Amino acid sequence: MSNQAPHPALLIPGPIEFDDAVLQSMSHYSESHVSAPFVNTFGETLTMLRKLFQTSDPASQPFVISGSGTLGWDQVAANLAEPGDDVLVLHTGYFADSFADCFETYRVKATQLKAPIGDRPQLAEIEKALKEKDYKLITVTHTDTSTGVLSELKDLSELVHRVSPDTLLIVDGVCSVGCEEIRFDDWKIDCVITASQKAIGCPAGLSIVMASGRAIERFQARKTPPTSYFGSWKNWLPIMKNYEAKKPSYFATPAPQLIHALHTSLTQILSRPLEERFRIHREASQKVKKAVTDLGLKQLASKPENQANGMTAIYLPEGLSPPEILPTLLKKGVVFAGGLHKEIAGKYIRFGHMGVSVTDPARGDIDRALEYLKEGLAEVKKV
């Protein structure tokens, strides 16, 4: 049983519920960020991230910097692109718009390749776009939190390397790392950005990035300085290398308690085979999606191959809006999220099923949430 104060189960697409041991790590006593014990913890955390991303290439470089997942966008735009460069942003929802906006802030020219709501750009469309212009980067949101659409990475990477081999493949994995398979080395991905508070299962506040050796080389060959100070890899690269080598180093003060929590979470994740973790998330996702279908509801991502395993975006019955159902669910003991896609925000809700709520069946979070959803829909229909 959890030692946490009684509270509604948080089943939004992040932040998620946290394991007791992870939260306990947040109460670690204060310590110097350059002390040997903390440097050892940070170094072990960086090494564990290599295992989570499935990279054994010593040229790959993990970064853990205080900030939200959004800081990952800034790191990519400021370090891997230069003003005037063209980048191709594959659009499956709200977060592609935001990533494109981030690029434009750094005076990088972003072209979006959009798909209908609930779908993803097809490989033939992507190939055509790559042949029309020389793109420095191509970005893809692995799971778009606004739509629940899952993008396929392996085939996309093969296409990019075949058609435009100099284009770096950038993956926004904020809502996928930890619940969707990512084979960083095998799939020849150049950069994945993520955050601590979703499937990794650590409180919010850490921007986590894995960059390939090729991405680091591209950064080091820049013609212009990085266009960010705090997010500059010129400042952070030596720090991360030193920390992983268990050497104290300083550029900006990290968040020691969050690093301890991330260390605990990664230790838990890696205590079992990653294949087992991904299977458990797939099975939970299938259970949720079957229950949604049995209730007569539809998903934004209607095609099975487009459906994420860590969340489900659910169209509400005609005439029902999120403010009419979410308070009822809250009273029952579960928190879902409202819609986020600006074109249809009032028509759907989002159910997050990742991390400890899925991997610890004794919690019963998913079963109760499905029961409450069924009951809640029946109640609001009667009103």
Tab-separated table of C-alpha atoms in Angstrom:
chain	number	residue	atom	x	y	z
A	1	MET	CA	0.000	0.000	0.000
A	2	SER	CA	1.149	3.537	-0.730
A	3	ASN	CA	2.247	5.803	2.091
A	4	GLN	CA	1.067	8.868	0.209
A	5	ALA	CA	-1.820	10.985	1.454
A	6	PRO	CA	-5.154	9.898	-0.039
A	7	HIS	CA	-5.692	11.604	-3.371
A	8	PRO	CA	-7.443	11.087	-6.712
A	9	ALA	CA	-5.394	8.947	-9.110
A	10	LEU	CA	-3.635	11.246	-11.548
A	11	LEU	CA	-4.162	9.630	-14.941
A	12	ILE	CA	-3.379	12.447	-17.307
A	13	PRO	CA	-0.624	12.156	-19.943
A	14	GLY	CA	1.851	13.566	-17.415
A	15	PRO	CA	2.722	14.328	-14.742
A	16	ILE	CA	1.813	10.830	-13.629
A	17	GLU	CA	1.529	9.008	-10.317
A	18	PHE	CA	4.859	8.474	-8.584
A	19	ASP	CA	6.194	5.513	-6.650
A	20	ASP	CA	6.698	6.043	-2.908
A	21	ALA	CA	10.431	5.384	-3.160
A	22	VAL	CA	10.798	8.051	-5.849
A	23	LEU	CA	9.001	10.626	-3.728
A	24	GLN	CA	11.068	9.617	-0.705
A	25	SER	CA	14.195	10.365	-2.730
A	26	MET	CA	12.931	13.924	-3.150
A	27	SER	CA	13.351	14.399	0.608
A	28	HIS	CA	17.088	13.665	0.479
A	29	TYR	CA	19.027	15.960	2.778
A	30	SER	CA	20.700	18.984	1.262
A	31	GLU	CA	24.156	18.388	-0.139
A	32	SER	CA	26.697	20.152	-2.295
A	33	HIS	CA	26.228	19.686	-6.015
A	34	VAL	CA	29.982	19.133	-6.339
A	35	SER	CA	30.320	16.679	-3.447
A	36	ALA	CA	31.552	13.169	-4.261
A	37	PRO	CA	28.318	11.395	-3.194
A	38	PHE	CA	26.133	13.613	-5.392
A	39	VAL	CA	28.529	13.518	-8.343
A	40	ASN	CA	28.482	9.719	-8.127
A	41	THR	CA	24.673	9.700	-8.129
A	42	PHE	CA	24.522	12.059	-11.111
A	43	GLY	CA	27.111	10.010	-12.985
A	44	GLU	CA	25.231	6.762	-12.390
A	45	THR	CA	22.022	8.462	-13.543
A	46	LEU	CA	23.589	9.475	-16.852
A	47	THR	CA	24.903	5.943	-17.378
A	48	MET	CA	21.471	4.448	-16.641
A	49	LEU	CA	19.927	6.766	-19.223
A	50	ARG	CA	22.142	5.137	-21.842
A	51	LYS	CA	20.514	1.815	-20.972
A	52	LEU	CA	17.000	3.269	-21.074
A	53	PHE	CA	17.619	4.712	-24.541
A	54	GLN	CA	19.349	1.494	-25.600
A	55	THR	CA	22.591	3.063	-26.696
A	56	SER	CA	25.978	1.486	-26.087
A	57	ASP	CA	27.842	3.856	-28.396
A	58	PRO	CA	30.344	5.785	-26.252
A	59	ALA	CA	29.940	8.720	-28.643
A	60	SER	CA	26.289	9.129	-27.592
A	61	GLN	CA	25.832	11.858	-25.004
A	62	PRO	CA	23.113	12.142	-22.338
A	63	PHE	CA	22.153	15.535	-20.901
A	64	VAL	CA	20.085	16.172	-17.763
A	65	ILE	CA	19.392	19.860	-17.215
A	66	SER	CA	16.977	21.562	-14.835
A	67	GLY	CA	13.894	22.588	-16.786
A	68	SER	CA	10.744	21.202	-18.358
A	69	GLY	CA	10.560	19.033	-21.453
A	70	THR	CA	10.162	22.243	-23.434
A	71	LEU	CA	13.818	23.023	-22.751
A	72	GLY	CA	14.600	20.082	-25.037
A	73	TRP	CA	13.152	22.021	-27.956
A	74	ASP	CA	15.389	24.960	-27.112
A	75	GLN	CA	18.449	22.712	-26.892
A	76	VAL	CA	17.759	21.294	-30.353
A	77	ALA	CA	17.020	24.676	-31.933
A	78	ALA	CA	19.970	26.427	-30.277
A	79	ASN	CA	22.612	23.720	-30.723
A	80	LEU	CA	21.754	21.607	-33.775
A	81	ALA	CA	20.369	24.287	-36.093
A	82	GLU	CA	21.694	27.703	-37.047
A	83	PRO	CA	19.813	30.851	-38.054
A	84	GLY	CA	18.588	30.501	-41.626
A	85	ASP	CA	18.609	26.693	-41.639
A	86	ASP	CA	15.570	24.782	-42.901
A	87	VAL	CA	13.991	22.102	-40.723
A	88	LEU	CA	11.073	19.776	-41.451
A	89	VAL	CA	8.577	19.287	-38.619
A	90	LEU	CA	6.244	16.297	-38.911
A	91	HIS	CA	2.895	17.346	-37.471
A	92	THR	CA	0.606	15.013	-35.519
A	93	GLY	CA	-0.853	17.583	-33.126
A	94	TYR	CA	-0.352	20.568	-30.862
A	95	PHE	CA	3.272	19.883	-29.987
A	96	ALA	CA	4.530	20.078	-33.559
A	97	ASP	CA	3.123	23.612	-33.733
A	98	SER	CA	5.020	24.480	-30.558
A	99	PHE	CA	8.279	22.917	-31.737
A	100	ALA	CA	7.993	24.851	-35.002
A	101	ASP	CA	7.359	28.047	-33.043
A	102	CYS	CA	10.475	27.349	-30.984
A	103	PHE	CA	12.563	26.992	-34.148
A	104	GLU	CA	11.230	30.270	-35.517
A	105	THR	CA	12.180	31.978	-32.238
A	106	TYR	CA	15.783	31.013	-32.974
A	107	ARG	CA	15.390	32.252	-36.586
A	108	VAL	CA	15.376	28.710	-37.947
A	109	LYS	CA	12.922	28.202	-40.811
A	110	ALA	CA	10.408	25.463	-39.922
A	111	THR	CA	8.262	23.758	-42.556
A	112	GLN	CA	5.433	21.628	-41.180
A	113	LEU	CA	4.153	18.496	-42.892
A	114	LYS	CA	0.684	18.041	-41.457
A	115	ALA	CA	-1.625	15.040	-41.238
A	116	PRO	CA	-5.370	15.009	-40.529
A	117	ILE	CA	-6.281	14.948	-36.826
A	118	GLY	CA	-5.655	11.467	-35.474
A	119	ASP	CA	-3.273	10.469	-38.260
A	120	ARG	CA	0.406	10.935	-39.066
A	121	PRO	CA	2.315	11.983	-42.201
A	122	GLN	CA	2.885	9.009	-44.465
A	123	LEU	CA	6.331	7.892	-45.606
A	124	ALA	CA	5.677	8.748	-49.245
A	125	GLU	CA	4.747	12.314	-48.270
A	126	ILE	CA	7.845	12.612	-46.111
A	127	GLU	CA	10.078	11.308	-48.908
A	128	LYS	CA	8.604	13.849	-51.320
A	129	ALA	CA	9.201	16.688	-48.858
A	130	LEU	CA	12.792	15.630	-48.182
A	131	LYS	CA	13.548	15.601	-51.905
A	132	GLU	CA	12.184	19.124	-52.386
A	133	LYS	CA	14.538	20.923	-50.004
A	134	ASP	CA	17.780	20.463	-48.095
A	135	TYR	CA	16.676	20.128	-44.479
A	136	LYS	CA	19.178	20.350	-41.630
A	137	LEU	CA	16.842	18.492	-39.274
A	138	ILE	CA	13.631	16.510	-39.375
A	139	THR	CA	11.585	16.302	-36.172
A	140	VAL	CA	8.898	13.851	-35.171
A	141	THR	CA	6.755	13.725	-32.051
A	142	HIS	CA	6.858	10.077	-31.020
A	143	THR	CA	3.620	10.343	-29.033
A	144	ASP	CA	1.753	13.590	-29.437
A	145	THR	CA	0.119	14.215	-26.075
A	146	SER	CA	-2.650	16.283	-27.651
A	147	THR	CA	-3.928	13.497	-29.916
A	148	GLY	CA	-2.540	10.197	-28.641
A	149	VAL	CA	-0.987	9.584	-32.065
A	150	LEU	CA	2.092	7.350	-32.110
A	151	SER	CA	4.636	7.865	-34.889
A	152	GLU	CA	6.739	4.992	-36.216
A	153	LEU	CA	10.469	5.633	-35.835
A	154	LYS	CA	12.319	2.707	-37.392
A	155	ASP	CA	10.920	3.046	-40.917
A	156	LEU	CA	11.137	6.828	-40.721
A	157	SER	CA	14.816	6.645	-39.829
A	158	GLU	CA	15.532	4.251	-42.674
A	159	LEU	CA	13.786	6.637	-45.068
A	160	VAL	CA	15.681	9.701	-43.853
A	161	HIS	CA	19.051	7.945	-44.046
A	162	ARG	CA	18.254	6.733	-47.566
A	163	VAL	CA	16.776	9.911	-49.039
A	164	SER	CA	18.487	12.686	-47.074
A	165	PRO	CA	21.431	11.167	-45.186
A	166	ASP	CA	22.792	14.497	-43.932
A	167	THR	CA	19.500	15.386	-42.223
A	168	LEU	CA	19.535	14.725	-38.482
A	169	LEU	CA	16.539	12.818	-37.077
A	170	ILE	CA	15.184	14.473	-33.924
A	171	VAL	CA	12.564	12.701	-31.794
A	172	ASP	CA	10.326	14.485	-29.304
A	173	GLY	CA	9.915	11.628	-26.838
A	174	VAL	CA	8.461	13.588	-23.916
A	175	CYS	CA	5.412	11.302	-23.739
A	176	SER	CA	7.049	8.129	-25.024
A	177	VAL	CA	10.406	7.498	-23.341
A	178	GLY	CA	9.813	4.822	-20.731
A	179	CYS	CA	6.632	3.369	-22.219
A	180	GLU	CA	7.415	3.058	-25.950
A	181	GLU	CA	10.370	1.218	-27.395
A	182	ILE	CA	13.202	3.428	-28.637
A	183	ARG	CA	16.288	1.681	-29.986
A	184	PHE	CA	18.573	4.682	-30.237
A	185	ASP	CA	21.555	2.921	-31.807
A	186	ASP	CA	19.751	0.318	-33.904
A	187	TRP	CA	17.399	2.879	-35.426
A	188	LYS	CA	20.169	5.450	-35.969
A	189	ILE	CA	18.361	8.258	-34.175
A	190	ASP	CA	20.333	11.475	-33.755
A	191	CYS	CA	18.588	13.075	-30.807
A	192	VAL	CA	15.743	12.262	-28.435
A	193	ILE	CA	14.364	14.836	-26.027
A	194	THR	CA	12.177	13.945	-23.068
A	195	ALA	CA	11.227	14.996	-19.550
A	196	SER	CA	11.187	13.438	-16.108
A	197	GLN	CA	7.492	13.580	-15.220
A	198	LYS	CA	5.889	11.215	-17.693
A	199	ALA	CA	6.648	7.524	-18.239
A	200	ILE	CA	10.041	7.865	-16.560
A	201	GLY	CA	8.075	8.452	-13.365
A	202	CYS	CA	9.981	11.262	-11.668
A	203	PRO	CA	8.571	14.646	-10.574
A	204	ALA	CA	8.675	17.425	-13.159
A	205	GLY	CA	11.701	19.641	-13.492
A	206	LEU	CA	14.304	17.804	-15.574
A	207	SER	CA	14.936	18.132	-19.302
A	208	ILE	CA	16.518	14.886	-20.517
A	209	VAL	CA	18.269	14.580	-23.882
A	210	MET	CA	20.196	11.826	-25.634
A	211	ALA	CA	22.338	12.975	-28.562
A	212	SER	CA	24.188	10.759	-31.023
A	213	GLY	CA	27.855	11.095	-31.835
A	214	ARG	CA	26.816	12.470	-35.221
A	215	ALA	CA	24.684	15.140	-33.533
A	216	ILE	CA	27.562	16.126	-31.267
A	217	GLU	CA	29.869	16.370	-34.287
A	218	ARG	CA	27.303	18.562	-36.050
A	219	PHE	CA	27.124	20.784	-32.976
A	220	GLN	CA	30.916	21.066	-32.785
A	221	ALA	CA	31.098	22.014	-36.477
A	222	ARG	CA	28.722	24.992	-36.108
A	223	LYS	CA	29.670	28.117	-38.028
A	224	THR	CA	27.953	30.344	-35.458
A	225	PRO	CA	27.829	30.183	-31.641
A	226	PRO	CA	24.855	28.429	-29.991
A	227	THR	CA	21.930	30.824	-29.796
A	228	SER	CA	21.159	30.117	-26.143
A	229	TYR	CA	23.264	30.628	-23.040
A	230	PHE	CA	21.605	28.399	-20.441
A	231	GLY	CA	20.783	25.737	-23.043
A	232	SER	CA	24.142	25.843	-24.813
A	233	TRP	CA	25.905	22.508	-25.156
A	234	LYS	CA	29.146	24.479	-25.213
A	235	ASN	CA	28.459	25.022	-21.523
A	236	TRP	CA	26.797	21.707	-20.681
A	237	LEU	CA	28.773	19.136	-22.694
A	238	PRO	CA	31.912	19.252	-20.508
A	239	ILE	CA	29.742	19.201	-17.379
A	240	MET	CA	27.887	16.053	-18.439
A	241	LYS	CA	31.100	14.311	-19.468
A	242	ASN	CA	32.702	15.153	-16.140
A	243	TYR	CA	29.709	14.064	-14.094
A	244	GLU	CA	29.549	10.708	-15.864
A	245	ALA	CA	33.282	10.308	-15.202
A	246	LYS	CA	32.490	11.020	-11.504
A	247	LYS	CA	34.375	14.326	-11.585
A	248	PRO	CA	32.882	17.419	-9.915
A	249	SER	CA	32.135	20.206	-12.366
A	250	TYR	CA	30.101	23.383	-12.491
A	251	PHE	CA	28.282	25.578	-14.961
A	252	ALA	CA	24.877	26.087	-13.321
A	253	THR	CA	23.509	24.508	-10.160
A	254	PRO	CA	21.565	21.294	-10.841
A	255	ALA	CA	18.579	20.077	-8.799
A	256	PRO	CA	20.064	17.467	-6.445
A	257	GLN	CA	16.778	16.162	-5.034
A	258	LEU	CA	15.347	15.668	-8.522
A	259	ILE	CA	18.504	13.872	-9.608
A	260	HIS	CA	18.144	11.519	-6.630
A	261	ALA	CA	14.511	10.885	-7.594
A	262	LEU	CA	15.481	10.221	-11.223
A	263	HIS	CA	18.215	7.845	-10.047
A	264	THR	CA	15.641	5.914	-8.014
A	265	SER	CA	13.141	5.798	-10.871
A	266	LEU	CA	15.712	4.623	-13.408
A	267	THR	CA	16.946	1.976	-10.985
A	268	GLN	CA	13.378	0.662	-10.730
A	269	ILE	CA	12.830	0.773	-14.493
A	270	LEU	CA	16.053	-1.081	-15.256
A	271	SER	CA	15.465	-3.732	-12.588
A	272	ARG	CA	13.467	-5.695	-15.157
A	273	PRO	CA	14.010	-6.171	-18.899
A	274	LEU	CA	12.875	-3.187	-20.951
A	275	GLU	CA	11.008	-5.540	-23.288
A	276	GLU	CA	8.844	-6.587	-20.346
A	277	ARG	CA	8.112	-2.971	-19.429
A	278	PHE	CA	7.049	-2.131	-22.976
A	279	ARG	CA	4.878	-5.272	-23.141
A	280	ILE	CA	3.087	-4.324	-19.916
A	281	HIS	CA	2.345	-0.868	-21.317
A	282	ARG	CA	1.048	-2.354	-24.581
A	283	GLU	CA	-1.247	-4.724	-22.706
A	284	ALA	CA	-2.591	-1.949	-20.485
A	285	SER	CA	-3.152	0.216	-23.544
A	286	GLN	CA	-5.063	-2.534	-25.323
A	287	LYS	CA	-7.209	-3.026	-22.224
A	288	VAL	CA	-8.054	0.670	-22.077
A	289	LYS	CA	-8.784	0.925	-25.766
A	290	LYS	CA	-11.029	-2.150	-25.728
A	291	ALA	CA	-12.966	-0.708	-22.796
A	292	VAL	CA	-13.327	2.617	-24.624
A	293	THR	CA	-14.675	0.812	-27.676
A	294	ASP	CA	-17.049	-1.253	-25.529
A	295	LEU	CA	-18.452	2.016	-24.156
A	296	GLY	CA	-19.268	3.053	-27.709
A	297	LEU	CA	-16.610	5.745	-27.759
A	298	LYS	CA	-14.083	6.531	-30.463
A	299	GLN	CA	-10.423	7.527	-30.310
A	300	LEU	CA	-8.798	10.449	-32.060
A	301	ALA	CA	-6.260	7.955	-33.386
A	302	SER	CA	-8.661	5.579	-35.120
A	303	LYS	CA	-6.033	3.367	-36.779
A	304	PRO	CA	-4.417	0.799	-34.434
A	305	GLU	CA	-0.950	1.489	-35.814
A	306	ASN	CA	-1.333	5.163	-34.839
A	307	GLN	CA	-2.361	4.510	-31.231
A	308	ALA	CA	0.071	5.321	-28.428
A	309	ASN	CA	0.621	2.843	-25.614
A	310	GLY	CA	0.981	5.403	-22.829
A	311	MET	CA	-2.229	7.359	-23.330
A	312	THR	CA	-5.573	7.368	-25.093
A	313	ALA	CA	-7.396	10.400	-26.502
A	314	ILE	CA	-11.151	9.711	-26.342
A	315	TYR	CA	-13.938	11.501	-28.188
A	316	LEU	CA	-16.858	12.199	-25.854
A	317	PRO	CA	-20.437	11.398	-26.879
A	318	GLU	CA	-22.032	14.029	-29.085
A	319	GLY	CA	-23.115	17.032	-27.061
A	320	LEU	CA	-20.918	16.269	-24.054
A	321	SER	CA	-17.897	18.437	-23.223
A	322	PRO	CA	-14.950	17.900	-20.865
A	323	PRO	CA	-16.207	20.349	-18.186
A	324	GLU	CA	-19.344	18.236	-17.890
A	325	ILE	CA	-17.592	14.914	-17.232
A	326	LEU	CA	-14.207	15.718	-15.654
A	327	PRO	CA	-15.606	17.063	-12.330
A	328	THR	CA	-17.724	13.912	-11.986
A	329	LEU	CA	-14.648	11.740	-12.499
A	330	LEU	CA	-12.698	13.817	-9.992
A	331	LYS	CA	-15.347	13.260	-7.333
A	332	LYS	CA	-15.090	9.542	-7.949
A	333	GLY	CA	-11.330	9.613	-7.518
A	334	VAL	CA	-9.612	9.937	-10.881
A	335	VAL	CA	-8.163	12.865	-12.804
A	336	PHE	CA	-8.289	12.798	-16.599
A	337	ALA	CA	-7.209	15.668	-18.864
A	338	GLY	CA	-9.339	17.726	-21.178
A	339	GLY	CA	-8.665	18.135	-24.869
A	340	LEU	CA	-5.613	20.104	-26.010
A	341	HIS	CA	-5.803	20.201	-29.806
A	342	LYS	CA	-7.122	23.692	-30.506
A	343	GLU	CA	-9.472	22.612	-33.298
A	344	ILE	CA	-11.364	20.026	-31.219
A	345	ALA	CA	-10.401	20.727	-27.592
A	346	GLY	CA	-14.029	20.738	-26.405
A	347	LYS	CA	-14.833	17.333	-27.865
A	348	TYR	CA	-12.507	14.898	-26.126
A	349	ILE	CA	-10.638	13.880	-22.994
A	350	ARG	CA	-7.235	12.280	-22.464
A	351	PHE	CA	-6.437	9.226	-20.320
A	352	GLY	CA	-2.803	8.661	-19.364
A	353	HIS	CA	-1.789	5.078	-18.581
A	354	MET	CA	1.938	4.892	-18.002
A	355	GLY	CA	4.485	4.339	-15.289
A	356	VAL	CA	3.675	2.949	-11.863
A	357	SER	CA	-0.097	3.011	-12.475
A	358	VAL	CA	0.545	0.366	-15.138
A	359	THR	CA	3.565	-1.514	-13.834
A	360	ASP	CA	2.209	-1.979	-10.283
A	361	PRO	CA	-1.097	-3.852	-10.711
A	362	ALA	CA	-1.681	-3.818	-6.946
A	363	ARG	CA	-2.538	-0.136	-7.217
A	364	GLY	CA	-5.610	-0.851	-9.334
A	365	ASP	CA	-5.490	2.624	-10.900
A	366	ILE	CA	-6.410	1.573	-14.438
A	367	ASP	CA	-9.293	-0.734	-13.515
A	368	ARG	CA	-10.837	1.868	-11.215
A	369	ALA	CA	-10.443	4.586	-13.823
A	370	LEU	CA	-12.276	2.512	-16.428
A	371	GLU	CA	-15.038	1.763	-13.940
A	372	TYR	CA	-15.360	5.431	-13.005
A	373	LEU	CA	-15.435	6.461	-16.667
A	374	LYS	CA	-18.313	4.065	-17.339
A	375	GLU	CA	-20.206	5.235	-14.264
A	376	GLY	CA	-19.497	8.897	-14.914
A	377	LEU	CA	-20.722	8.798	-18.502
A	378	ALA	CA	-23.931	7.086	-17.389
A	379	GLU	CA	-24.519	9.708	-14.702
A	380	VAL	CA	-23.972	12.794	-16.847
A	381	LYS	CA	-26.208	11.368	-19.575
A	382	LYS	CA	-29.074	11.190	-17.081
A	383	VAL	CA	-28.764	14.840	-16.063
